[in-house]
Short mmCIF file of C-alpha atoms and ligand atoms in Angstrom, two decimals:
data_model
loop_
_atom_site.label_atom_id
_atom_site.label_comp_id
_atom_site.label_asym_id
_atom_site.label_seq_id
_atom_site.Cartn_x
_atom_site.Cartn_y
_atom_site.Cartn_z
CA UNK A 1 -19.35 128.27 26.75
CA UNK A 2 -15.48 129.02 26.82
CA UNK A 3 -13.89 131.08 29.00
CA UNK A 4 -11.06 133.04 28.89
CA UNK A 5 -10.40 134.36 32.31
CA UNK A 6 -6.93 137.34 32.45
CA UNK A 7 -4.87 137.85 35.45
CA UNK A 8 -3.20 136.33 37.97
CA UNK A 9 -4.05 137.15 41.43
CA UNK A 10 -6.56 136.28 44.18
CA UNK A 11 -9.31 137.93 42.59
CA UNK A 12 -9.04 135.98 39.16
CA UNK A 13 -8.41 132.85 41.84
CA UNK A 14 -11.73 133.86 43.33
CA UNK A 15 -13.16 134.74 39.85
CA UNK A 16 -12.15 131.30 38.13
CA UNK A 17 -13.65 129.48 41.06
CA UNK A 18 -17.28 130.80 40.68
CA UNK A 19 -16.79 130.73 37.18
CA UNK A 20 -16.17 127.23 37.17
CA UNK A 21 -18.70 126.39 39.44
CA UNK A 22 -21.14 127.88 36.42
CA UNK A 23 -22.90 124.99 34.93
CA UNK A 24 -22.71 126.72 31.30
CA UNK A 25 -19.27 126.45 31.45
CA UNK A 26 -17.47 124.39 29.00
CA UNK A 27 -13.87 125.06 29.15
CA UNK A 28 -11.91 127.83 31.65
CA UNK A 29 -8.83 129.30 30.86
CA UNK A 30 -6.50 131.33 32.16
CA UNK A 31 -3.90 133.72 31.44
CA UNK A 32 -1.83 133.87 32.85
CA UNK A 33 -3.15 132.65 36.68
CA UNK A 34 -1.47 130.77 39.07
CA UNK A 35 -0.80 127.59 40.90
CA UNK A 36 -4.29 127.79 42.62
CA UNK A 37 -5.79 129.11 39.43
CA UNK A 38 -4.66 125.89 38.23
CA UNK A 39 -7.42 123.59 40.03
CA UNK A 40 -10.02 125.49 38.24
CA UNK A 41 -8.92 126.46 34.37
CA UNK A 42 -6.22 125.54 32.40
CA UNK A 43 -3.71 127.94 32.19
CA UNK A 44 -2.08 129.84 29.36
CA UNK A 45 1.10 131.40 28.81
CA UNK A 46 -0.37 134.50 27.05
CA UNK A 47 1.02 137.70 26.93
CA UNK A 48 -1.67 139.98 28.59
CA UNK A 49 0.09 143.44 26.33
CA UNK A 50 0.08 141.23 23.41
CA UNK A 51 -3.36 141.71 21.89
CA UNK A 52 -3.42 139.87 18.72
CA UNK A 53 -2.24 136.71 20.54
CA UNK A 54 -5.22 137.12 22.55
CA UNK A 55 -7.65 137.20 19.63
CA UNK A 56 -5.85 134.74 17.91
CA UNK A 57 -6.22 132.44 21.15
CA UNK A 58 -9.88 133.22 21.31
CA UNK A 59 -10.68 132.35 17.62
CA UNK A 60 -8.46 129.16 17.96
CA UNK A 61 -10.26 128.33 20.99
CA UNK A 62 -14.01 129.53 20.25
CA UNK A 63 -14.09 132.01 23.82
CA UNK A 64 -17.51 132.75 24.17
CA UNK A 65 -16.34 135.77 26.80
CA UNK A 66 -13.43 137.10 27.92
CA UNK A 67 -13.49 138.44 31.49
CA UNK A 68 -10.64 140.91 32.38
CA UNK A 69 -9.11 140.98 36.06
CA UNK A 70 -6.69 144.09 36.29
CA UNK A 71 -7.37 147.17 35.19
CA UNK A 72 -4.09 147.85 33.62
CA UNK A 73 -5.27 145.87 30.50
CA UNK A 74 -8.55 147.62 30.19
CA UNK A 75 -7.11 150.70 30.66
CA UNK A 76 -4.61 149.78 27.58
CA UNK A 77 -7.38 149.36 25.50
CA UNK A 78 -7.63 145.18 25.48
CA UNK A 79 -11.64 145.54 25.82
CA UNK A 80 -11.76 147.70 22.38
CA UNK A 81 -9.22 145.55 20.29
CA UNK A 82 -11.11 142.27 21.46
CA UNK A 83 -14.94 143.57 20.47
CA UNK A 84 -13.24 145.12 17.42
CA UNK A 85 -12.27 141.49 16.68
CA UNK A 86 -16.20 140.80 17.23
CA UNK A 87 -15.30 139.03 20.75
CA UNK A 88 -17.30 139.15 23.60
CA UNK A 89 -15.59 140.66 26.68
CA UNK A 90 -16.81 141.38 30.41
CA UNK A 91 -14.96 144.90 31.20
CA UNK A 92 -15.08 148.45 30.41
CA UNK A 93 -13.54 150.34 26.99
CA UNK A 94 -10.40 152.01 27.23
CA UNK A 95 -12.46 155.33 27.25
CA UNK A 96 -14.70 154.22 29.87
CA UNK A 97 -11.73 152.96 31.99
CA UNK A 98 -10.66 156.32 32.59
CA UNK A 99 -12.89 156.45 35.60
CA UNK A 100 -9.77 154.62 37.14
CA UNK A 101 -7.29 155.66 34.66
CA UNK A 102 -7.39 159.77 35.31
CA UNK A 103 -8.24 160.95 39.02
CA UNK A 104 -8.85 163.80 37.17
CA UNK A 105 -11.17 163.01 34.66
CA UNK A 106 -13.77 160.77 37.39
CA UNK A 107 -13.37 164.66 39.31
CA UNK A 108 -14.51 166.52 36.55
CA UNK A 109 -17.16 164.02 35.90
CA UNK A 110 -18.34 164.61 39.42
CA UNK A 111 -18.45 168.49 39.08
CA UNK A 112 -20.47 167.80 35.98
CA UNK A 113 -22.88 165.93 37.21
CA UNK A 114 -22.93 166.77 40.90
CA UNK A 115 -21.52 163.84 41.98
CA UNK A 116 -20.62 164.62 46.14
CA UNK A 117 -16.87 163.86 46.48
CA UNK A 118 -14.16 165.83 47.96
CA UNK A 119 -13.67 169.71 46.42
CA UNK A 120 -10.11 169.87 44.35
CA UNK A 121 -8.16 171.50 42.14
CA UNK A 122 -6.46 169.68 39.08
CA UNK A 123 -2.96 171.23 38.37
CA UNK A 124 -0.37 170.38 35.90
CA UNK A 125 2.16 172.37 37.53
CA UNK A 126 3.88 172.49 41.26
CA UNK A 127 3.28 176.14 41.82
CA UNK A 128 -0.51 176.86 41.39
CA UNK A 129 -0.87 172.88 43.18
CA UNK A 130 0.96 174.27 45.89
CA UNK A 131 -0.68 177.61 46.27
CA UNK A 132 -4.14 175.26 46.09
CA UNK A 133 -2.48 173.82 49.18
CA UNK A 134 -1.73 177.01 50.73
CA UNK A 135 -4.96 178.83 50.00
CA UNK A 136 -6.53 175.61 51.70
CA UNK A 137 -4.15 174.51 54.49
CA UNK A 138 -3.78 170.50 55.77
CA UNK A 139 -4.87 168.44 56.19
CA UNK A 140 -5.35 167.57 52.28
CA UNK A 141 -4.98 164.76 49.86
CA UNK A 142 -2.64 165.00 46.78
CA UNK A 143 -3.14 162.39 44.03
CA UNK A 144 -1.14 161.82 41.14
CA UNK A 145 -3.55 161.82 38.08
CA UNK A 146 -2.73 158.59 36.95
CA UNK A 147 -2.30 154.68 37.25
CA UNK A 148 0.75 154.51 40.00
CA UNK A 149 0.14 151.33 41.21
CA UNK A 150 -1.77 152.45 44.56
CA UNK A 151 1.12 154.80 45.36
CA UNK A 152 -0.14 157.69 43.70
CA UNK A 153 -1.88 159.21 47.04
CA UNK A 154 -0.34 161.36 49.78
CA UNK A 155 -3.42 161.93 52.80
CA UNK A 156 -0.57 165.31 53.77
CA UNK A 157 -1.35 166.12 57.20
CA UNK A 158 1.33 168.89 57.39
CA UNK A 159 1.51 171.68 54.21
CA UNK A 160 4.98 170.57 53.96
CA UNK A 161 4.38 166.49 53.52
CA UNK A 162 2.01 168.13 50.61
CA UNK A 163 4.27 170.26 48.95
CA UNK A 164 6.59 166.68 49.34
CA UNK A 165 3.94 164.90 47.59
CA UNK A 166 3.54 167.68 44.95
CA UNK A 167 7.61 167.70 44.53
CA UNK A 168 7.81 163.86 44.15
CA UNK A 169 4.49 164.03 41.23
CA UNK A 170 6.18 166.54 38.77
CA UNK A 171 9.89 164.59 39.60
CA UNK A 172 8.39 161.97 37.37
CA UNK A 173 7.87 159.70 40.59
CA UNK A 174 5.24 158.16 38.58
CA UNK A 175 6.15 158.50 35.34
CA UNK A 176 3.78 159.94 32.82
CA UNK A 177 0.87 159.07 35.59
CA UNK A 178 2.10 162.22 37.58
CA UNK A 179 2.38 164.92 35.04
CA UNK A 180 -0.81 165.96 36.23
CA UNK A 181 -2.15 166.04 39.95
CA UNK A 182 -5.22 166.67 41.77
CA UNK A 183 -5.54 168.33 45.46
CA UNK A 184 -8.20 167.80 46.99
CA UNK A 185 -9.97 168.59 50.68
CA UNK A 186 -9.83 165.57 53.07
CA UNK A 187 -12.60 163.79 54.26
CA UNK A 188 -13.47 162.22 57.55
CA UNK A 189 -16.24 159.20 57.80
CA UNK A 190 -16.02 154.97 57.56
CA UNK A 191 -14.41 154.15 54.09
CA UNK A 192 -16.71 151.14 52.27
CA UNK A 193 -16.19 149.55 49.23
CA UNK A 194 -19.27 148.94 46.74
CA UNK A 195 -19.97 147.55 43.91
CA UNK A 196 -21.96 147.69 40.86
CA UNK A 197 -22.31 145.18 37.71
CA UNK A 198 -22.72 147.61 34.48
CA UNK A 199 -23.81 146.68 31.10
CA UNK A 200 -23.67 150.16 30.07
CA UNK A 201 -27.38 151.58 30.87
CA UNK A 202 -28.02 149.96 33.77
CA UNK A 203 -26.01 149.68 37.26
CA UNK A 204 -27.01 146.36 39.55
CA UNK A 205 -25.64 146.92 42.94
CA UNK A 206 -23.15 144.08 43.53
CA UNK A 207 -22.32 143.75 47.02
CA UNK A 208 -20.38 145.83 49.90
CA UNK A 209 -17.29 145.09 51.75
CA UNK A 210 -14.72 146.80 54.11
CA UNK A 211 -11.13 146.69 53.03
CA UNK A 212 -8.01 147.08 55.35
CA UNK A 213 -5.14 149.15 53.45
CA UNK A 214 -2.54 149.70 56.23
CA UNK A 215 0.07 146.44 56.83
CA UNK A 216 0.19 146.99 60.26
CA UNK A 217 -2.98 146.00 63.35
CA UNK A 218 -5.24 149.02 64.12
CA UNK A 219 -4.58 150.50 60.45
CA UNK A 220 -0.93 151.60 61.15
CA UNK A 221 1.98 151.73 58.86
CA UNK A 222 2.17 152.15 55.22
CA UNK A 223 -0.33 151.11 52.69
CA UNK A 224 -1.12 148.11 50.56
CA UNK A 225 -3.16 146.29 47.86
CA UNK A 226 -5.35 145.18 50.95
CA UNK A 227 -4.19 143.07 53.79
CA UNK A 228 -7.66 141.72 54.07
CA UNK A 229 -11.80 142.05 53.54
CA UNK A 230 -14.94 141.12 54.76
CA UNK A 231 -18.11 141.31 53.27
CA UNK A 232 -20.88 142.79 53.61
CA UNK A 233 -19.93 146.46 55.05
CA UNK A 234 -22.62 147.11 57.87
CA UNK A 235 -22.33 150.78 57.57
CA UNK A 236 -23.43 150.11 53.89
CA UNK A 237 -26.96 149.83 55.17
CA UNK A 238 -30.22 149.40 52.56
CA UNK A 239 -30.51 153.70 53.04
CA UNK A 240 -27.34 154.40 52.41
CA UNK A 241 -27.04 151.75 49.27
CA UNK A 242 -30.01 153.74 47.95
CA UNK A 243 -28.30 157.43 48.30
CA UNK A 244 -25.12 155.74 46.52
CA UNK A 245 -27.02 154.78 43.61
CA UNK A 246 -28.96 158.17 43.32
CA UNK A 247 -26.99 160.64 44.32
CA UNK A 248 -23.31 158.83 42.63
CA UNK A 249 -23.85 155.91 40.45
CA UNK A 250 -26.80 156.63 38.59
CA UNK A 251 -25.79 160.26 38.02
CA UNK A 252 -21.83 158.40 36.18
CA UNK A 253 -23.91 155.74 34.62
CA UNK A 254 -26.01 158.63 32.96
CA UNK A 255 -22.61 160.94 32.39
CA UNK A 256 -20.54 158.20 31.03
CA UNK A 257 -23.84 157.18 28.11
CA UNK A 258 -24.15 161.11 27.11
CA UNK A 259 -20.04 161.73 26.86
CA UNK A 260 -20.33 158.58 24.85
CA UNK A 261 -18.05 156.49 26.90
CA UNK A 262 -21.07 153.81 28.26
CA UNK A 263 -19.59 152.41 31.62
CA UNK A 264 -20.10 148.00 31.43
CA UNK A 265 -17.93 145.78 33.42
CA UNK A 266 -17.70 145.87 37.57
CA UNK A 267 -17.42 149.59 38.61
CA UNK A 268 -16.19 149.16 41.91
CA UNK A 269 -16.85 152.36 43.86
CA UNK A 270 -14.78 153.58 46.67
CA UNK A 271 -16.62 155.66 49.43
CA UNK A 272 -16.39 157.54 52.77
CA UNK A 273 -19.21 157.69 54.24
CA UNK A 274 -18.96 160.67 55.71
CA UNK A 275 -21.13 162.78 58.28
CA UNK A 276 -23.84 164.43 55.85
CA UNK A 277 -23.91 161.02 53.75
CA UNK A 278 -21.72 158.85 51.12
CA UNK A 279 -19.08 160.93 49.22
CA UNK A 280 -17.07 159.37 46.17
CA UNK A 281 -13.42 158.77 47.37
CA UNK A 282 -12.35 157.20 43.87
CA UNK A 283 -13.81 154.44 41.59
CA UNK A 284 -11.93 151.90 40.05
CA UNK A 285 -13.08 149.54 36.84
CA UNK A 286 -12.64 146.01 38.28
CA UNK A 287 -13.22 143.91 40.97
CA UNK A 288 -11.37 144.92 44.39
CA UNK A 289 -8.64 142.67 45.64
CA UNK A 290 -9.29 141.22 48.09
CA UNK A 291 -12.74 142.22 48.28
CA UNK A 292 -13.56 140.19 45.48
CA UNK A 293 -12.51 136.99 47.46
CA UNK A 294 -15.03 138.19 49.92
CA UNK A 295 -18.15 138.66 47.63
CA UNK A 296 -17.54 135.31 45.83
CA UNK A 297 -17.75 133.76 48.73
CA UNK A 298 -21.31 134.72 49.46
CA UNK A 299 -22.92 134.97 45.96
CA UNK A 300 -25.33 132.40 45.23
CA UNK A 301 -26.25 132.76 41.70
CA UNK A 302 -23.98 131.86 38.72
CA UNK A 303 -21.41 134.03 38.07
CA UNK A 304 -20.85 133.65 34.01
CA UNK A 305 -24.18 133.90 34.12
CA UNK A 306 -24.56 138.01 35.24
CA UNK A 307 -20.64 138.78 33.39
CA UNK A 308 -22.39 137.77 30.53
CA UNK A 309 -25.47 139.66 30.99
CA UNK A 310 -23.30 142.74 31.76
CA UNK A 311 -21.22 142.08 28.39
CA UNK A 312 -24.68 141.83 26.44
CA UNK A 313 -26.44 144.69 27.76
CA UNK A 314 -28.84 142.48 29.47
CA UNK A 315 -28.97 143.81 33.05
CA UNK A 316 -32.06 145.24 33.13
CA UNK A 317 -33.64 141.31 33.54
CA UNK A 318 -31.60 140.27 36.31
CA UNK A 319 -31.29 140.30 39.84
CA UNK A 320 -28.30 138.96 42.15
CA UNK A 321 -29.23 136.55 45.56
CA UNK A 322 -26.78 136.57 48.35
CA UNK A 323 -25.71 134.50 51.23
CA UNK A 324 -26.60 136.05 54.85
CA UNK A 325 -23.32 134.85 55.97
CA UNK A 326 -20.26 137.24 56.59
CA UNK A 327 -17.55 136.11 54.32
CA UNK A 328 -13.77 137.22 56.07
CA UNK A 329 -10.57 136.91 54.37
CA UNK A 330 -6.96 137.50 56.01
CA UNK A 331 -4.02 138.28 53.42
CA UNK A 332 -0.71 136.33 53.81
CA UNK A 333 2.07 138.62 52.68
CA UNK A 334 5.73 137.50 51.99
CA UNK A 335 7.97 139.61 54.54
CA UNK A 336 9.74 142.68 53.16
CA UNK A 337 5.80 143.64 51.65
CA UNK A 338 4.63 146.22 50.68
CA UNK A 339 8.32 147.07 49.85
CA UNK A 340 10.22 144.11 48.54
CA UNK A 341 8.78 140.92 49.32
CA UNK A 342 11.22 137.92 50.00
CA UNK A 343 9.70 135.16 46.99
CA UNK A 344 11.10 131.12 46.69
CA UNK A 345 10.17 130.38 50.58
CA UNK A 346 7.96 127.42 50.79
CA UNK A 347 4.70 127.49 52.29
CA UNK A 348 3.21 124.00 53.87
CA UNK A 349 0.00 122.63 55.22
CA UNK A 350 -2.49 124.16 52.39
CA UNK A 351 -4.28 121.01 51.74
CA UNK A 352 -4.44 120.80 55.90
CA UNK A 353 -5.98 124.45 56.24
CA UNK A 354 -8.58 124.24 53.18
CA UNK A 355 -10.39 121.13 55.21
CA UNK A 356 -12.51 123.43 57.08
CA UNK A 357 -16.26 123.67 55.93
CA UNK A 358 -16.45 127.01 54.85
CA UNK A 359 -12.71 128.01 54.55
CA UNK A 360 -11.22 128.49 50.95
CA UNK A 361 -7.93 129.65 50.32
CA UNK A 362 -6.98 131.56 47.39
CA UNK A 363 -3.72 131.98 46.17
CA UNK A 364 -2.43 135.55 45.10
CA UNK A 365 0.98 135.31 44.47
CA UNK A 366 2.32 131.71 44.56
CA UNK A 367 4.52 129.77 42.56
CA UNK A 368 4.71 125.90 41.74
CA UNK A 369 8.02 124.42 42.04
CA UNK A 370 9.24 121.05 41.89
CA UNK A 371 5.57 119.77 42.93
CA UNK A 372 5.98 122.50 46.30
CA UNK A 373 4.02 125.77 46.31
CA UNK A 374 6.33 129.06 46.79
CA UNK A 375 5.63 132.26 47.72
CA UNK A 376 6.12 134.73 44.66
CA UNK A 377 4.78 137.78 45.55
CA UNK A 378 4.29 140.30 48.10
CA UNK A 379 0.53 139.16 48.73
CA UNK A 380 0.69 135.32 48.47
CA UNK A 381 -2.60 133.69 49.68
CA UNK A 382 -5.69 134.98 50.65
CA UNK A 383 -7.61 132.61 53.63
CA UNK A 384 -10.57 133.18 53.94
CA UNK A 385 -13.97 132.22 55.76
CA UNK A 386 -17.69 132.51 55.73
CA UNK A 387 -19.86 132.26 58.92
CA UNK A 388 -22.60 133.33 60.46
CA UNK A 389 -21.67 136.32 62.39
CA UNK A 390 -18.05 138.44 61.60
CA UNK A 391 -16.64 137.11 65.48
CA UNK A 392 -17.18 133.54 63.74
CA UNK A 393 -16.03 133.99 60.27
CA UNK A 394 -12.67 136.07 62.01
CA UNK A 395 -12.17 132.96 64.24
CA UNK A 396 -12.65 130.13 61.54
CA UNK A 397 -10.24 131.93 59.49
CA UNK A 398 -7.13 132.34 61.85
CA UNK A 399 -7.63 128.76 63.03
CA UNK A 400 -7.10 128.12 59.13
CA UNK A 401 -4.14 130.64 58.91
CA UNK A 402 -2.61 128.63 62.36
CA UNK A 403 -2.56 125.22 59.88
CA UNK A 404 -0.77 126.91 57.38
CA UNK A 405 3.69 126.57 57.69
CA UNK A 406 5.36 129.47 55.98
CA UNK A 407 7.71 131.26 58.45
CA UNK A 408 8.57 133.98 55.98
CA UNK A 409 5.11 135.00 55.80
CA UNK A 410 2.87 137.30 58.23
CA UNK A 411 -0.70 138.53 58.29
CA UNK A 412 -2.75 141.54 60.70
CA UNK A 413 -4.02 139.68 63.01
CA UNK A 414 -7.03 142.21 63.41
CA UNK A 415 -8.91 141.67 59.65
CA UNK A 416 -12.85 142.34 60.62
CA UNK A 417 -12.24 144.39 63.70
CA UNK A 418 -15.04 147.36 62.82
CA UNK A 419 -17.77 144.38 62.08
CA UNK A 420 -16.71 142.53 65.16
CA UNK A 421 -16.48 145.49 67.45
CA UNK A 422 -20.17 146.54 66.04
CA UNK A 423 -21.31 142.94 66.75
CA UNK A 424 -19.97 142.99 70.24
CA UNK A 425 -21.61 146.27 71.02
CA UNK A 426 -24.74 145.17 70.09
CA UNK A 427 -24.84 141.93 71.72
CA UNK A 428 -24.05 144.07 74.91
CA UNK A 429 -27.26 146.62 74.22
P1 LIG B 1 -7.10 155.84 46.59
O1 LIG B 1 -5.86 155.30 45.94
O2 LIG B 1 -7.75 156.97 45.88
O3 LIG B 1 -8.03 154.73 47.02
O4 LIG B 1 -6.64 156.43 47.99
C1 LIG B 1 -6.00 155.62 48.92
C2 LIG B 1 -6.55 155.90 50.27
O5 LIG B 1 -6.30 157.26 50.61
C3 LIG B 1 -8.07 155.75 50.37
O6 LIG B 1 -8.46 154.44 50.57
C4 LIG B 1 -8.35 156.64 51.56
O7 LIG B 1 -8.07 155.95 52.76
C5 LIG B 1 -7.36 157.75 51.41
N1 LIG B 1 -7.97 158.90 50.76
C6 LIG B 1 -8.06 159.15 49.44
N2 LIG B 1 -8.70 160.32 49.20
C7 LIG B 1 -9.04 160.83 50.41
C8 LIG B 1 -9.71 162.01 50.85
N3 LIG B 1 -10.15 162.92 49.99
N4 LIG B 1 -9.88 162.20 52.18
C9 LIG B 1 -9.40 161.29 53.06
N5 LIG B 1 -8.76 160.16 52.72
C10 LIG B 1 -8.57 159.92 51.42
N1 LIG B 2 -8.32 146.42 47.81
C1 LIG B 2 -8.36 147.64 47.12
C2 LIG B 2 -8.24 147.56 45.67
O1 LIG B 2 -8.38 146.52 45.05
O2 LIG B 2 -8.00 148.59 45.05
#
């Protein structure tokens, strides 16, 4: 089978290498990937917005499925105009993306179905969001009700950094994505990320993985994509994987099929598990970055395989094998991220750090230039390494980062801490 694989970061790097590790792959394509992307499908200078040229390329090229990275693409409607054109496609319709696509709309799905997540209010004014606030007090959590490229969340400890947030949504901070805002009460717990392959009826679980948002050690400064992951998430125990599917997934699966929006694609679901169980923080319609990198690592069976099954409604029939290992990855960032990264500085001594067993780097934001790799991005390569314990896979993959030569770049140097810390405790029990 073809393949035509859209996006460009670490998680389509991670993607295109299972998916060309798939022995009913034919041909792998790209669009419009990278540098390490490269090594694995041919690329293709599509543009993504540009949806005829996407059928057109499919037709030309007889894709048997099209597997969509971002969500900004589904969420424009790219899944709809392609199975209009009678192509096959592994992601969720443009209605069905709204469980990333409106805060709101995943919250009023919730209070629908009684779905636990935090209690809110959804406003589309500043004066009854701010008397939420005040009839509630902080801490609280202000979201803009759109896409806002991960900046659309203020955790307000003070009243005042919420009215801020409130302010800055209705300023047109976001655009169109804050003319609406939800408040909602803040939660306290271990945030996991888990996820689930849908084919519309049915919901496979998918794997579990920790993410670190802050850019600075011990989770300080502001937030990020993700400055690093590791797979699986020991607090998402067998118990508490069961209480997610009941009590949050199951219930959306079944909400999404009666509102008529059927949920297929990778519904990655964003949790705190707090003290009286799993509460939904916010689910998003794709694969995590770099979480992604993570669970690729340690999936045994063939990727195109289950996408495909998910695309055809096939689910039901299959199961998913995984490797015991813990599979770490540290993000490289260009300086200046997550404001403006510094891009065009080389980066040396990739082919030198990728000779570990085990180690595989992917590359998020890179450039090729005459023959050198650049950094073109704010998060440029993702390093990452599977071993048997988290101490192991945390130490294999900073002695790959210490190979690597980019000056300009800088990493946490604490990606895994929770999992190690847990391991350490319990070797000392
Ligand atoms: P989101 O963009 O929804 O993932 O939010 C970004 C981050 O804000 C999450 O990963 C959490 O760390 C935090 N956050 C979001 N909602 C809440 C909440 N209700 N209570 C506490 N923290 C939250
Ligand atoms: N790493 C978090 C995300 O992909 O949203």
């Amino acid at each position: 089978m073809n393949v035509l694989l859209i996006g460009s970061g670490g998680r389509e790097h991670a993607l295109a290498w299972k998916l060309a590790a798939s022995p009913m792959l034919t041909r792998l394509y790209a669009a419009p990937g990278n540098p390490g992307i490269a090594d694995e499908a041919e690329l293709v200078a599509l543009d993504v917005a540009d949806h005829a040229a996407i059928i057109d390329f499919c037709r030309e090229k007889s894709i048997g499925l099209v597997v969509v990275g971002p969500e900004g693409p589904l969420v424009a409607g790219l899944g709809d105009d392609l199975r209009l054109a009678g192509i096959k496609v592994f992601g969720p319709s443009k209605s069905a993306a709204q469980l990333e696509g409106s805060k709101g709309f995943t919250k009023d799905l919730c209070a629908r179905y009684d779905i636990p997540t935090a209690a809110y209010g959804r406003f589309d004014n500043a004066a009854e969001a701010k008397a939420y606030v005040s009839a509630h007090g902080a801490p609280i959590v202000v979201k803009a009700d759109g896409l806002a490229a991960g900046k659309g969340v203020t955790v307000a400890m003070t009243e005042a950094e919420a009215f801020a947030a409130i302010e800055d949504c209705f300023d047109g901070s976001f655009g169109s994505a804050g003319a609406s805002v939800v408040v909602e009460e803040y939660l306290t717990g271990e945030e996991a990320s888990f996820f689930c392959l849908c084919d519309g009826r049915t919901a496979l679980p998918f794997g579990t993985a920790q993410d670190h948002k802050q850019v600075g050690d011990g989770d300080t400064g502001p937030n990020t994509g993700g400055m690093g992951a590791y797979s699986p998430a020991p607090v998402m125990t067998q118990e508490m994987i069961e209480r997610t599917m009941g009590e949050i997934v199951e219930p959306t699966m079944r909400g999404m099929a009666e509102m008529g929006t059927p949920f297929s694609g990778i519904l990655f679901v964003g949790l705190m598990i707090t003290a009286t169980g799993p509460k939904l923080i916010e689910y998003n319609v794709r694969f995590g970055d770099p979480e992604c990198q993570v669970l690729m690592m340690r999936l045994k069976d063939d990727l195109l395989v289950l996408l495909e099954a998910a695309a055809d409604g096939q689910l039901g029939h299959m199961s998913v094998r995984w490797r015991d290992e813990v599979a770490l990855t540290v993000v490289l960032a260009a300086q200046g991220y997550p404001g403006t990264p510094v891009k065009g500085t080389e980066i040396r001594g990739l082919d030198r750090a990728q000779g570990a067993a085990g180690v595989k780097i992917f590359h998020a934001g890179t450039a090729e230039r005459d023959g050198r790799i650049v950094a073109n991005g704010g998060r440029v390569l993702n390093v990452t390494a599977m071993a048997s314990t988290a101490g192991e896979a945390q130490r294999k993959a900073y002695a790959a980062v210490d190979l690597i030569d980019w000056p300009e770049g800088f990493c946490r140097l604490d990606i895994g801490w929770r999992a190690v810390e847990r391991e350490n405790a319990g070797q000392g029990q």
